[in-house]
Structure formats: structure tokens, C-alpha cells
Amino acid sequence: MWEINRCTHVRRDRQRGVYAVEFSLVAIIFFLMVFGIVEFARMLYIFNTVQEVTRIAASAAIHENFRDTDRLQRIREAAVLRSGPGILPLGAPISDEHVRIEYLSAIDNGGGNAELTVIPQSQLPSCPIRNRHICMADPTASNCVRYVRARICEPGNTESCDKAHVTLMIPGLNFTVGIPHAAFVLPVESLGYMPNMSVCP
């Protein structure tokens, strides 16, 4: 009798061990799937939201003075849904520093087509009214601001727009995903010009 009870206990102990191993294997697969689904949804959110970020930034910048650095900084912050410097909600590490606002001229390339070219900061007109005078005299001038472009770029390198990267949040996976280039271009509006604005040098 004692022998039978002992065998039964041994079998139960073995079964418990098998259940524990099976549960751990199933749990690992289950949690990997859950993290994978959440991460996939977060990537889709970021990919779609950065497009909206550039649209918001460009739509605001076409009405603001390109020389007002404080106002442009507030535009970048508002574009990433913040009221101050910070990271896009659920979109780390994308922040206001990733939002680049550029001013473009439409230079005639000789074939009857205009080529959009970034105007360097040093060559921008001194004020919005000066830009109006330049563009009225020659709409294809290299320093005539005709368009505004907002892009998502890796901060630091101003020479080119390097693709921003997002790190996956799956535990144990140190893997980054490049964000597709997001850009939005709009023709300028007032650029902060007011009828009573004084002429700048």
C-alpha cells in the first residue's frame, strides 16, 4: 500500500514538473505575441503621427515670421503635441528637436520648371516685408521664400536630413527601426507680414 502511494506521489510530482515546463513555454510565446502586437501598433502610430507632425508644423510656419526663433520653437513644440519642449506622446524618441522647418525658393532650372531649393539661414531675407519686395522683383530669386517645408530629421546634422530611429520596447531586444521620411511642403502665406509693418534693412 505504501509502495502504491509512493508511486502515485512520484507521478504527480512529475506531472507538476511537466505542467510547469509547458506553462513557461506557452507563457513565453504568449507574452512575445502580446509585446509584438503592442509594438507593431506603436510603430504604426509613430509612422502615421510623424506625417501629421510635419503637416501641423508647415501649416503654422507659413503664417509666421521666419526670423522669430522663439515662435518657430513654439511651432515645433505644438507639432509634437506639447506646450513646451518634449517628446511626442508614445513616440519616443521623436521630439520637437526632430522637427525641421525649412524655407524654399523656386529657382528656374532653365527648362521652364522651377526647382525647389533650401535657402540657407544666412541668406534668408531680413524680414517678411523684405521677402515680399524680393519676390515681387523676381519670383525665381534664390532668396525669395516661396515654400515652407517641415521634415522629421535626426537632430544634430544640419547638412542633411538623416532618418530618425525608434528603439523597440520589447524586453531583451535592443533593436531600432528607421522612421520613413516624413515631409510636408506648403506655399507661403503671410510669413508674419502685416500691412503696417516697418521696412527692415
Coordinates of N, CA and C in Angstrom, one line a residue:
M1 N 0.8 -1.2 0.0 CA 0.0 0.0 0.0 C 0.9 1.3 0.0
W2 N 1.9 1.2 0.8 CA 2.8 2.3 0.9 C 3.5 2.6 -0.4
E3 N 3.8 1.4 -1.1 CA 4.5 1.5 -2.4 C 3.6 2.1 -3.4
I4 N 2.3 1.8 -3.4 CA 1.4 2.4 -4.4 C 1.2 3.9 -4.2
N5 N 1.1 4.3 -2.9 CA 1.0 5.8 -2.6 C 2.3 6.5 -3.0
R6 N 3.4 5.9 -2.8 CA 4.7 6.5 -3.2 C 4.8 6.7 -4.7
C7 N 4.3 5.7 -5.5 CA 4.3 5.8 -6.9 C 3.4 6.9 -7.4
T8 N 2.2 7.0 -6.8 CA 1.2 8.0 -7.1 C 1.8 9.4 -6.9
H9 N 2.5 9.6 -5.7 CA 3.1 10.9 -5.4 C 4.2 11.2 -6.5
V10 N 5.0 10.2 -6.8 CA 6.1 10.5 -7.8 C 5.5 10.9 -9.2
R11 N 4.4 10.2 -9.6 CA 3.7 10.5 -10.8 C 3.2 12.0 -10.8
R12 N 2.6 12.3 -9.7 CA 2.0 13.7 -9.5 C 3.1 14.7 -9.6
D13 N 4.2 14.5 -8.9 CA 5.3 15.4 -8.9 C 5.9 15.6 -10.4
R14 N 5.9 14.4 -11.1 CA 6.4 14.5 -12.5 C 5.5 15.3 -13.3
Q15 N 4.2 15.1 -13.1 CA 3.1 15.8 -13.9 C 3.2 17.3 -13.6
R16 N 3.4 17.6 -12.3 CA 3.5 19.1 -12.0 C 4.7 19.7 -12.7
G17 N 5.8 19.0 -12.8 CA 7.0 19.5 -13.5 C 6.8 19.7 -14.9
V18 N 6.0 18.7 -15.5 CA 5.7 18.8 -17.0 C 4.8 20.0 -17.2
Y19 N 3.8 20.2 -16.3 CA 2.9 21.4 -16.4 C 3.7 22.7 -16.3
A20 N 4.6 22.7 -15.4 CA 5.4 24.0 -15.2 C 6.2 24.3 -16.5
V21 N 6.8 23.3 -17.1 CA 7.6 23.5 -18.3 C 6.7 23.9 -19.4
E22 N 5.5 23.2 -19.6 CA 4.6 23.6 -20.7 C 4.1 25.0 -20.5
F23 N 3.7 25.4 -19.2 CA 3.2 26.7 -19.0 C 4.3 27.8 -19.3
S24 N 5.5 27.5 -18.9 CA 6.6 28.5 -19.2 C 6.8 28.7 -20.7
L25 N 6.7 27.6 -21.4 CA 6.9 27.7 -22.9 C 5.8 28.5 -23.5
V26 N 4.5 28.1 -23.1 CA 3.4 28.8 -23.6 C 3.4 30.3 -23.2
A27 N 3.7 30.6 -22.0 CA 3.8 31.9 -21.5 C 4.8 32.8 -22.3
I28 N 5.9 32.2 -22.6 CA 6.9 33.0 -23.3 C 6.4 33.4 -24.7
I29 N 5.8 32.4 -25.4 CA 5.2 32.6 -26.7 C 4.1 33.6 -26.6
F30 N 3.2 33.5 -25.6 CA 2.1 34.4 -25.4 C 2.6 35.8 -25.2
F31 N 3.5 36.0 -24.3 CA 4.0 37.4 -24.0 C 4.7 38.0 -25.1
L32 N 5.5 37.2 -25.9 CA 6.2 37.7 -27.1 C 5.1 38.2 -28.1
M33 N 4.0 37.4 -28.3 CA 3.0 37.8 -29.2 C 2.3 39.1 -28.7
V34 N 2.1 39.2 -27.4 CA 1.4 40.5 -26.9 C 2.3 41.7 -27.1
F35 N 3.6 41.5 -26.7 CA 4.6 42.6 -26.9 C 4.7 43.0 -28.4
G36 N 4.7 41.9 -29.2 CA 4.9 42.2 -30.7 C 3.7 42.9 -31.2
I37 N 2.5 42.6 -30.8 CA 1.3 43.3 -31.3 C 1.3 44.7 -30.8
V38 N 1.6 45.0 -29.5 CA 1.7 46.3 -29.0 C 2.7 47.1 -29.7
E39 N 3.9 46.5 -29.9 CA 5.0 47.3 -30.6 C 4.6 47.6 -32.0
F40 N 4.0 46.6 -32.7 CA 3.6 46.9 -34.1 C 2.6 48.0 -34.2
A41 N 1.6 48.1 -33.2 CA 0.6 49.2 -33.2 C 1.3 50.5 -32.9
R42 N 2.3 50.5 -32.0 CA 3.1 51.7 -31.7 C 3.8 52.2 -32.9
M43 N 4.4 51.3 -33.7 CA 5.2 51.7 -34.9 C 4.2 52.3 -35.9
L44 N 3.0 51.7 -36.1 CA 2.0 52.3 -37.0 C 1.6 53.7 -36.5
Y45 N 1.4 53.8 -35.2 CA 1.1 55.1 -34.7 C 2.1 56.2 -35.0
I46 N 3.4 55.8 -34.7 CA 4.5 56.8 -34.9 C 4.6 57.1 -36.4
F47 N 4.6 56.1 -37.3 CA 4.7 56.3 -38.7 C 3.6 57.3 -39.2
N48 N 2.4 57.1 -38.7 CA 1.3 58.0 -39.2 C 1.4 59.4 -38.5
T49 N 1.7 59.4 -37.2 CA 1.7 60.6 -36.5 C 2.8 61.6 -37.0
V50 N 4.0 61.1 -37.4 CA 5.1 62.0 -37.8 C 4.6 62.7 -39.1
Q51 N 3.8 62.1 -39.9 CA 3.3 62.8 -41.1 C 2.4 64.0 -40.7
E52 N 1.6 63.7 -39.6 CA 0.7 64.8 -39.1 C 1.5 65.9 -38.4
V53 N 2.6 65.5 -37.8 CA 3.5 66.5 -37.1 C 4.1 67.4 -38.2
T54 N 4.5 66.9 -39.3 CA 5.1 67.8 -40.4 C 4.0 68.7 -40.9
R55 N 2.8 68.2 -41.1 CA 1.7 69.0 -41.6 C 1.3 70.1 -40.7
I56 N 1.3 69.9 -39.4 CA 1.0 70.9 -38.4 C 2.1 72.0 -38.4
A57 N 3.3 71.5 -38.4 CA 4.5 72.5 -38.4 C 4.5 73.4 -39.6
A58 N 4.3 72.8 -40.8 CA 4.3 73.6 -42.1 C 3.1 74.5 -42.1
S59 N 1.9 74.0 -41.7 CA 0.7 74.9 -41.7 C 0.8 76.1 -40.8
A60 N 1.6 76.0 -39.7 CA 1.7 77.1 -38.8 C 2.9 78.0 -39.3
A61 N 3.9 77.4 -39.8 CA 5.1 78.2 -40.2 C 4.8 79.1 -41.4
I62 N 3.9 78.8 -42.3 CA 3.6 79.7 -43.5 C 3.0 81.0 -43.0
H63 N 2.6 81.1 -41.8 CA 2.0 82.4 -41.3 C 2.9 83.1 -40.3
E64 N 4.0 82.6 -40.1 CA 4.9 83.2 -39.0 C 6.2 83.7 -39.6
N65 N 6.7 84.7 -38.9 CA 8.0 85.3 -39.3 C 9.1 84.3 -39.2
F66 N 9.8 84.1 -40.3 CA 10.9 83.1 -40.3 C 12.1 83.6 -39.5
R67 N 12.1 84.8 -39.0 CA 13.2 85.3 -38.2 C 12.9 85.3 -36.7
D68 N 11.7 84.9 -36.4 CA 11.2 84.8 -35.0 C 11.5 83.4 -34.5
T69 N 12.7 83.2 -33.9 CA 13.2 81.9 -33.5 C 12.3 81.4 -32.3
D70 N 11.8 82.2 -31.4 CA 11.0 81.8 -30.3 C 9.7 81.3 -30.8
R71 N 9.1 82.0 -31.8 CA 7.8 81.5 -32.3 C 8.0 80.2 -33.1
L72 N 9.0 80.0 -33.8 CA 9.3 78.8 -34.6 C 9.5 77.6 -33.6
Q73 N 10.1 77.9 -32.5 CA 10.3 76.8 -31.4 C 9.0 76.4 -30.9
R74 N 8.1 77.4 -30.7 CA 6.7 77.0 -30.2 C 5.9 76.2 -31.2
I75 N 6.2 76.5 -32.5 CA 5.5 75.8 -33.5 C 6.0 74.3 -33.5
R76 N 7.3 74.1 -33.3 CA 7.8 72.8 -33.3 C 7.3 72.0 -32.1
E77 N 7.2 72.7 -30.9 CA 6.6 72.0 -29.7 C 5.2 71.7 -29.9
A78 N 4.4 72.6 -30.5 CA 3.0 72.3 -30.8 C 2.8 71.1 -31.8
A79 N 3.7 71.0 -32.7 CA 3.6 70.0 -33.7 C 3.7 68.6 -33.1
V80 N 4.6 68.5 -32.0 CA 4.7 67.2 -31.3 C 3.7 67.1 -30.2
L81 N 2.7 67.9 -30.2 CA 1.5 67.9 -29.2 C 2.0 68.2 -27.8
R82 N 2.9 69.2 -27.7 CA 3.4 69.6 -26.4 C 3.2 71.1 -26.3
S83 N 3.2 71.6 -25.1 CA 3.1 73.1 -24.8 C 4.5 73.6 -24.4
G84 N 5.5 72.7 -24.5 CA 6.9 73.0 -24.1 C 7.8 72.0 -24.8
P85 N 9.1 72.1 -24.6 CA 10.0 71.1 -25.2 C 9.6 69.7 -24.6
G86 N 9.7 68.7 -25.5 CA 9.4 67.4 -25.0 C 9.3 66.4 -26.1
I87 N 8.9 65.2 -25.8 CA 8.8 64.0 -26.7 C 7.4 63.8 -27.1
L88 N 7.2 63.4 -28.4 CA 5.9 63.1 -28.9 C 5.3 62.0 -28.0
P89 N 4.0 62.2 -27.5 CA 3.4 61.2 -26.6 C 3.4 59.8 -27.3
L90 N 3.9 58.8 -26.6 CA 4.0 57.4 -27.1 C 4.9 57.3 -28.3
G91 N 5.7 58.3 -28.6 CA 6.5 58.3 -29.8 C 8.0 58.5 -29.5
A92 N 8.5 58.1 -28.4 CA 9.9 58.3 -28.0 C 10.7 57.6 -29.1
P93 N 11.9 58.2 -29.5 CA 12.5 59.4 -29.0 C 12.1 60.7 -29.8
I94 N 11.1 60.6 -30.7 CA 10.7 61.8 -31.5 C 10.3 62.9 -30.6
S95 N 11.0 64.1 -30.8 CA 10.7 65.3 -30.0 C 10.7 66.5 -30.9
D96 N 10.5 67.6 -30.3 CA 10.5 68.9 -31.0 C 11.8 69.2 -31.7
E97 N 12.9 68.6 -31.2 CA 14.2 68.7 -31.8 C 14.3 68.0 -33.2
H98 N 13.4 67.1 -33.4 CA 13.4 66.3 -34.7 C 12.7 67.1 -35.8
V99 N 11.9 68.1 -35.4 CA 11.1 68.8 -36.4 C 11.9 69.9 -37.0
R100 N 12.2 69.8 -38.3 CA 13.0 70.8 -39.0 C 12.1 71.6 -40.0
I101 N 12.1 72.9 -39.8 CA 11.4 73.8 -40.7 C 12.4 74.5 -41.6
E102 N 12.1 74.4 -42.9 CA 13.0 74.9 -44.0 C 12.2 75.8 -44.9
Y103 N 12.9 76.8 -45.4 CA 12.3 77.8 -46.4 C 12.9 77.5 -47.7
L104 N 12.0 77.5 -48.8 CA 12.5 77.1 -50.1 C 12.2 78.2 -51.1
S105 N 13.1 78.3 -52.1 CA 12.9 79.1 -53.2 C 12.6 78.3 -54.4
A106 N 12.0 78.9 -55.4 CA 11.6 78.2 -56.6 C 12.5 78.7 -57.8
I107 N 13.7 78.2 -58.0 CA 14.6 78.7 -58.9 C 14.3 78.0 -60.3
D108 N 14.3 78.8 -61.3 CA 14.1 78.4 -62.7 C 15.3 77.6 -63.1
N109 N 15.1 76.3 -63.5 CA 16.3 75.5 -63.9 C 16.6 75.6 -65.4
G110 N 16.0 76.5 -66.1 CA 16.3 76.7 -67.5 C 15.4 75.9 -68.4
G111 N 14.7 74.9 -67.9 CA 13.8 74.1 -68.7 C 12.4 74.5 -68.6
G112 N 12.1 75.6 -68.0 CA 10.7 76.0 -67.8 C 10.1 75.5 -66.5
N113 N 10.9 74.7 -65.8 CA 10.4 74.1 -64.5 C 11.1 74.8 -63.3
A114 N 10.4 75.0 -62.2 CA 11.0 75.5 -61.0 C 11.6 74.4 -60.2
E115 N 12.7 74.6 -59.6 CA 13.4 73.6 -58.8 C 13.4 74.2 -57.3
L116 N 12.8 73.5 -56.4 CA 12.7 73.9 -55.0 C 14.1 73.7 -54.4
T117 N 14.6 74.8 -53.8 CA 15.9 74.8 -53.2 C 15.9 75.4 -51.8
V118 N 16.5 74.7 -50.9 CA 16.5 75.2 -49.5 C 17.4 76.5 -49.4
I119 N 16.8 77.5 -48.8 CA 17.5 78.8 -48.6 C 18.3 78.7 -47.3
P120 N 19.6 78.8 -47.3 CA 20.4 78.7 -46.1 C 19.9 79.8 -45.1
Q121 N 20.0 79.6 -43.8 CA 19.6 80.6 -42.8 C 20.3 81.9 -43.0
S122 N 21.6 81.9 -43.4 CA 22.3 83.2 -43.6 C 21.8 84.0 -44.8
Q123 N 21.1 83.3 -45.8 CA 20.7 84.0 -47.0 C 19.2 84.4 -46.9
L124 N 18.5 84.0 -45.9 CA 17.1 84.4 -45.8 C 16.9 85.9 -45.7
P125 N 15.9 86.5 -46.3 CA 15.6 87.9 -46.2 C 15.6 88.4 -44.7
S126 N 15.9 89.6 -44.5 CA 16.0 90.1 -43.2 C 14.6 90.2 -42.4
C127 N 13.5 90.2 -43.2 CA 12.2 90.3 -42.6 C 11.1 89.9 -43.7
P128 N 9.9 89.7 -43.2 CA 8.8 89.3 -44.2 C 8.6 90.3 -45.3
I129 N 8.6 91.6 -44.9 CA 8.3 92.6 -45.9 C 9.5 92.7 -47.0
R130 N 10.7 92.4 -46.5 CA 11.8 92.4 -47.4 C 11.6 91.2 -48.4
N131 N 11.1 90.1 -47.9 CA 10.9 88.9 -48.7 C 9.8 89.3 -49.8
R132 N 8.8 90.0 -49.4 CA 7.8 90.4 -50.4 C 8.4 91.3 -51.5
H133 N 9.3 92.2 -51.2 CA 9.9 93.0 -52.2 C 10.8 92.2 -53.1
I134 N 11.5 91.3 -52.5 CA 12.4 90.4 -53.4 C 11.6 89.5 -54.3
C135 N 10.5 88.9 -53.8 CA 9.7 88.1 -54.6 C 8.9 88.8 -55.7
M136 N 8.5 90.1 -55.4 CA 7.8 90.9 -56.4 C 8.8 91.3 -57.5
A137 N 10.0 91.5 -57.2 CA 11.0 91.9 -58.2 C 11.4 90.7 -59.0
D138 N 11.6 89.5 -58.4 CA 12.0 88.3 -59.1 C 11.5 87.1 -58.3
P139 N 10.4 86.5 -58.8 CA 9.9 85.3 -58.0 C 10.8 84.1 -58.0
T140 N 11.8 84.1 -59.0 CA 12.7 82.9 -59.0 C 14.0 83.2 -58.4
A141 N 14.1 84.4 -57.6 CA 15.4 84.7 -56.9 C 15.7 83.6 -55.9
S142 N 17.0 83.4 -55.7 CA 17.5 82.3 -54.8 C 17.1 82.6 -53.4
N143 N 16.8 83.9 -53.0 CA 16.5 84.2 -51.6 C 15.0 84.6 -51.5
C144 N 14.2 84.3 -52.5 CA 12.8 84.6 -52.4 C 12.1 83.4 -51.8
V145 N 11.5 83.5 -50.6 CA 10.9 82.4 -49.9 C 9.5 82.2 -50.5
R146 N 9.4 81.0 -51.2 CA 8.1 80.7 -51.9 C 7.4 79.6 -51.2
Y147 N 8.1 78.7 -50.5 CA 7.5 77.5 -49.9 C 8.1 77.3 -48.6
V148 N 7.4 76.6 -47.7 CA 7.8 76.1 -46.4 C 7.7 74.6 -46.4
R149 N 8.8 74.0 -45.9 CA 8.8 72.5 -45.7 C 9.1 72.2 -44.3
A150 N 8.3 71.2 -43.8 CA 8.6 70.7 -42.4 C 9.0 69.2 -42.6
R151 N 10.1 68.8 -42.0 CA 10.5 67.4 -42.1 C 10.9 66.9 -40.7
I152 N 10.9 65.5 -40.6 CA 11.4 64.9 -39.4 C 12.8 64.4 -39.7
C153 N 13.8 65.0 -39.0 CA 15.2 64.6 -39.2 C 15.9 64.3 -37.9
E154 N 16.9 63.5 -37.9 CA 17.7 63.3 -36.7 C 18.4 64.6 -36.4
P155 N 18.2 65.1 -35.1 CA 18.8 66.3 -34.8 C 20.4 66.3 -34.8
G156 N 21.0 67.4 -35.0 CA 22.4 67.4 -35.0 C 23.1 67.8 -36.3
N157 N 22.7 67.0 -37.3 CA 23.3 67.2 -38.7 C 22.4 68.2 -39.5
T158 N 22.8 69.4 -39.7 CA 22.0 70.4 -40.4 C 22.3 70.3 -41.9
E159 N 23.3 69.6 -42.3 CA 23.7 69.5 -43.7 C 22.7 68.6 -44.5
S160 N 22.3 67.5 -43.8 CA 21.3 66.6 -44.5 C 20.3 66.2 -43.5
C161 N 19.2 65.6 -44.0 CA 18.1 65.1 -43.1 C 18.3 63.6 -42.9
D162 N 19.0 63.2 -41.9 CA 19.2 61.8 -41.6 C 17.9 61.2 -41.0
K163 N 17.6 60.0 -41.4 CA 16.4 59.3 -40.9 C 16.4 59.1 -39.4
A164 N 15.3 59.4 -38.7 CA 15.2 59.2 -37.3 C 14.9 57.7 -37.0
H165 N 15.3 57.2 -35.9 CA 15.2 55.8 -35.5 C 14.4 55.7 -34.2
V166 N 13.7 54.7 -34.0 CA 12.9 54.4 -32.8 C 13.4 53.0 -32.3
T167 N 13.6 53.0 -31.0 CA 14.1 51.7 -30.4 C 12.8 50.9 -29.9
L168 N 12.8 49.6 -30.3 CA 11.7 48.8 -29.9 C 11.7 48.6 -28.3
M169 N 10.5 48.5 -27.8 CA 10.3 48.4 -26.3 C 10.2 46.9 -25.9
I170 N 10.4 46.0 -26.8 CA 10.3 44.6 -26.4 C 11.5 44.2 -25.4
P171 N 11.3 43.7 -24.2 CA 12.4 43.4 -23.3 C 13.4 42.5 -23.9
G172 N 14.7 42.8 -23.8 CA 15.7 41.9 -24.2 C 16.1 42.1 -25.7
L173 N 15.3 42.9 -26.4 CA 15.6 43.2 -27.9 C 16.1 44.6 -28.0
N174 N 17.4 44.8 -28.2 CA 17.9 46.2 -28.4 C 18.0 46.4 -30.0
F175 N 16.8 46.7 -30.5 CA 16.7 46.8 -32.0 C 16.0 48.1 -32.3
T176 N 16.6 48.8 -33.4 CA 16.0 50.1 -33.8 C 15.3 50.0 -35.1
V177 N 14.3 50.8 -35.4 CA 13.6 50.8 -36.6 C 13.7 52.2 -37.2
G178 N 14.0 52.4 -38.4 CA 14.1 53.7 -39.1 C 12.7 54.2 -39.4
I179 N 12.4 55.4 -39.1 CA 11.1 56.0 -39.5 C 11.2 56.5 -40.9
P180 N 10.2 56.1 -41.7 CA 10.1 56.6 -43.1 C 10.2 58.2 -43.1
H181 N 10.9 58.7 -44.2 CA 11.0 60.2 -44.3 C 9.6 60.8 -44.3
A182 N 9.4 61.7 -43.4 CA 8.1 62.5 -43.3 C 8.4 63.9 -43.7
A183 N 7.7 64.5 -44.7 CA 7.8 65.8 -45.1 C 6.5 66.4 -45.6
F184 N 6.3 67.7 -45.4 CA 5.1 68.4 -45.9 C 5.5 69.7 -46.4
V185 N 5.1 70.1 -47.6 CA 5.5 71.3 -48.2 C 4.2 72.1 -48.5
L186 N 4.3 73.4 -48.2 CA 3.2 74.3 -48.5 C 3.7 75.6 -49.1
P187 N 2.9 76.3 -50.0 CA 3.3 77.6 -50.4 C 3.1 78.6 -49.3
V188 N 4.0 79.6 -49.2 CA 3.9 80.6 -48.1 C 2.6 81.4 -48.1
E189 N 2.2 81.8 -47.0 CA 1.1 82.8 -46.8 C 1.7 84.1 -46.4
S190 N 1.4 84.6 -45.2 CA 1.8 85.9 -44.8 C 3.3 85.9 -44.3
L191 N 3.7 84.8 -43.8 CA 5.1 84.8 -43.1 C 5.2 85.8 -42.1
G192 N 4.1 86.2 -41.5 CA 4.1 87.2 -40.4 C 4.0 88.6 -40.9
Y193 N 3.8 88.8 -42.2 CA 3.8 90.2 -42.8 C 2.5 90.9 -42.4
M194 N 2.6 92.1 -41.9 CA 1.4 92.9 -41.6 C 1.4 94.2 -42.4
P195 N 0.3 94.7 -42.8 CA 0.3 95.9 -43.7 C 1.0 97.1 -43.1
N196 N 1.0 97.3 -41.8 CA 1.7 98.4 -41.2 C 3.1 98.1 -40.7
M197 N 3.6 97.0 -41.2 CA 5.0 96.6 -40.7 C 6.0 97.5 -41.3
S198 N 7.0 97.9 -40.5 CA 8.0 98.9 -40.9 C 9.0 98.1 -41.8
V199 N 9.6 98.8 -42.7 CA 10.6 98.2 -43.6 C 11.9 98.0 -42.9
C200 N 12.4 96.8 -43.1 CA 13.7 96.4 -42.4 C 14.8 96.6 -43.4
P201 N 16.1 96.7 -42.9 CA 17.2 96.9 -43.9 C 17.4 95.7 -44.8

